[in-house]
Amino acid sequence: MEVRARAPGKIILTGEHAVVHGSTAVAASIDLYTYVSLRFPTPSDDDDTLKLELKDAASDFSWPVGKIKEALPESGRCVASSPTSCLPETIKSIATLVEEYNIPEAKSGVAAAVTAFLWLYTSIHGYKPAKVVVTSELPLGSGLGSSAAFSVSLSAALLALSDLVNLDFSQQGWLPFGESELELVNKWAFEGEKIIHGKPSGIDNTVSAYGNMIKFRSGNLTRIKANMPLKMLITNTKVGRNTKALVAGVSERKVRHPNAMTAVFTAVDSISNELATIIQSPASDDLAIIEKEEKLGELMEMNQGLLQCMGVSHSSIETVLWTTLKYKLATKLTGAGGGGCVLTLLPALLSGTVVDEVIAEIESCGFECLIAGIGGNGTEICLGASS
């Protein structure tokens, strides 16, 4: 038996950084996916190993299931219907399995992903031999939720071949999960995210699991649904950033300028709420969509100006801003800033020729561009290795 799961990446449409200080933010799924295939060997295969292939990281791992059981004797007692956190002593035990491969410090993200994989797999399926293959359309470590998409798609594939999920595999193509099943997928994915990131907010995995959009404030998540098509040009500046330092810098600026920064955060809150209202309101015709797109573009530009006030922009981001401004397109950073990725709203009636010109000019600066639909489906499953 083999299944394939996919889970989307995410963007922050509005509210990054300000959300740490009590403002509302809006996140959305994008139609770029991470895929996980899971296959259990047949008795005739005579295979007693657990294999993991991370294609985009060009990394392969394999452990005899007896060795995993010896290192993680407690995992076999986990109940898949009740997601549990990986204890520090268990992480140390998993580390003995991961360290065999001498993963370099520069690939610490790979080591964290393998650790999360071993915890999720053994918690849900115990010590069964299997082969798991992971591929992704998402650039790694760029702020587009690649680790959450990994945790969600992995959890989805593992649960799909458990007794806890009832899917009709007689149907062809990608199948959605039921609401209660998605909730279980999301809870396990969050446990994976905790291993990878320590103290994640839960936003990335929730957007990846459920799709569409999420409005969040002070730890409260509200799922919302877009009533208009949205397409973004996502530019990966390939400039690394230190998220913790950027978050700390905003907090320090608030200490130095409390009244001004409070006004900035209040303005961001208003922008996020207005954007959510516009996206959810119905559009009766093309004219209504154009009007909504113009308003969304203005809100994105306002949010970018406020992010500049917070001190989290970067010369690479400004290069993209000035390039797209020549074409009268709205652009803002997404995520931590200081580099990373940049969003440009692509109006529905924008010609393909103009889009090609914009991409060519941006990529001439050494950046990479992707076009993604916004607010689509969450994690899905299909039977077999391809669809």
Coordinates of N, CA and C in Angstrom, one line a residue, residues 52 54 57-63 94-118:
L52 N 14.2 7.0 4.7 CA 13.7 8.4 4.5 C 14.6 9.0 3.4
L54 N 15.1 12.6 1.5 CA 14.7 14.1 1.4 C 15.4 14.5 0.0
A57 N 17.0 18.1 -0.4 CA 18.3 18.2 0.4 C 19.3 17.2 0.0
A58 N 19.0 16.4 -1.0 CA 19.9 15.3 -1.5 C 20.4 14.5 -0.4
S59 N 19.5 14.0 0.5 CA 19.9 13.3 1.7 C 19.0 12.0 1.8
D60 N 19.7 10.9 2.1 CA 19.0 9.6 2.3 C 19.4 9.1 3.7
F61 N 18.4 8.5 4.4 CA 18.6 7.9 5.7 C 17.9 6.5 5.8
S62 N 18.5 5.6 6.5 CA 18.0 4.3 6.7 C 18.4 3.7 8.0
W63 N 17.4 3.1 8.7 CA 17.7 2.5 10.0 C 16.9 1.1 10.1
I94 N 16.7 10.1 20.0 CA 16.6 10.2 18.6 C 17.9 10.7 18.0
A95 N 18.5 11.7 18.7 CA 19.8 12.2 18.2 C 20.8 11.2 18.0
T96 N 20.8 10.1 18.7 CA 21.8 9.0 18.5 C 21.6 8.4 17.2
L97 N 20.4 8.3 16.7 CA 20.1 7.8 15.4 C 20.4 8.7 14.3
V98 N 20.2 10.0 14.5 CA 20.5 11.1 13.5 C 22.0 11.3 13.4
E99 N 22.7 11.3 14.5 CA 24.1 11.6 14.5 C 24.9 10.6 13.7
E100 N 24.4 9.5 13.5 CA 25.1 8.5 12.7 C 25.5 9.0 11.3
Y101 N 24.7 10.0 10.8 CA 24.9 10.5 9.5 C 25.8 11.7 9.4
N102 N 26.3 12.2 10.6 CA 27.2 13.4 10.6 C 26.7 14.5 9.7
I103 N 25.5 14.9 9.9 CA 24.9 16.0 9.2 C 25.6 17.3 9.6
P104 N 26.2 18.1 8.6 CA 27.0 19.3 9.0 C 26.1 20.3 9.6
E105 N 26.7 21.2 10.4 CA 26.0 22.3 11.1 C 25.3 23.2 10.1
A106 N 25.8 23.3 8.9 CA 25.1 24.2 7.9 C 23.8 23.6 7.5
K107 N 23.6 22.3 7.7 CA 22.3 21.7 7.4 C 21.6 21.3 8.7
S108 N 21.6 22.1 9.7 CA 20.9 21.9 10.9 C 19.4 21.7 10.7
G109 N 18.9 22.4 9.7 CA 17.4 22.2 9.4 C 17.1 20.8 9.0
V110 N 18.0 20.2 8.3 CA 17.8 18.8 7.8 C 17.8 17.9 9.1
A111 N 18.7 18.1 10.0 CA 18.8 17.3 11.2 C 17.5 17.4 12.0
A112 N 17.0 18.6 12.1 CA 15.7 18.9 12.8 C 14.6 18.2 12.2
A113 N 14.5 18.2 10.8 CA 13.5 17.5 10.1 C 13.5 16.0 10.3
V114 N 14.7 15.5 10.2 CA 14.8 14.0 10.4 C 14.4 13.6 11.8
T115 N 14.8 14.4 12.8 CA 14.3 14.2 14.2 C 12.8 14.2 14.3
A116 N 12.2 15.2 13.7 CA 10.7 15.3 13.7 C 10.1 14.1 13.0
F117 N 10.7 13.7 11.9 CA 10.2 12.5 11.2 C 10.2 11.3 12.0
L118 N 11.3 11.0 12.7 CA 11.4 9.8 13.5 C 10.4 9.8 14.7

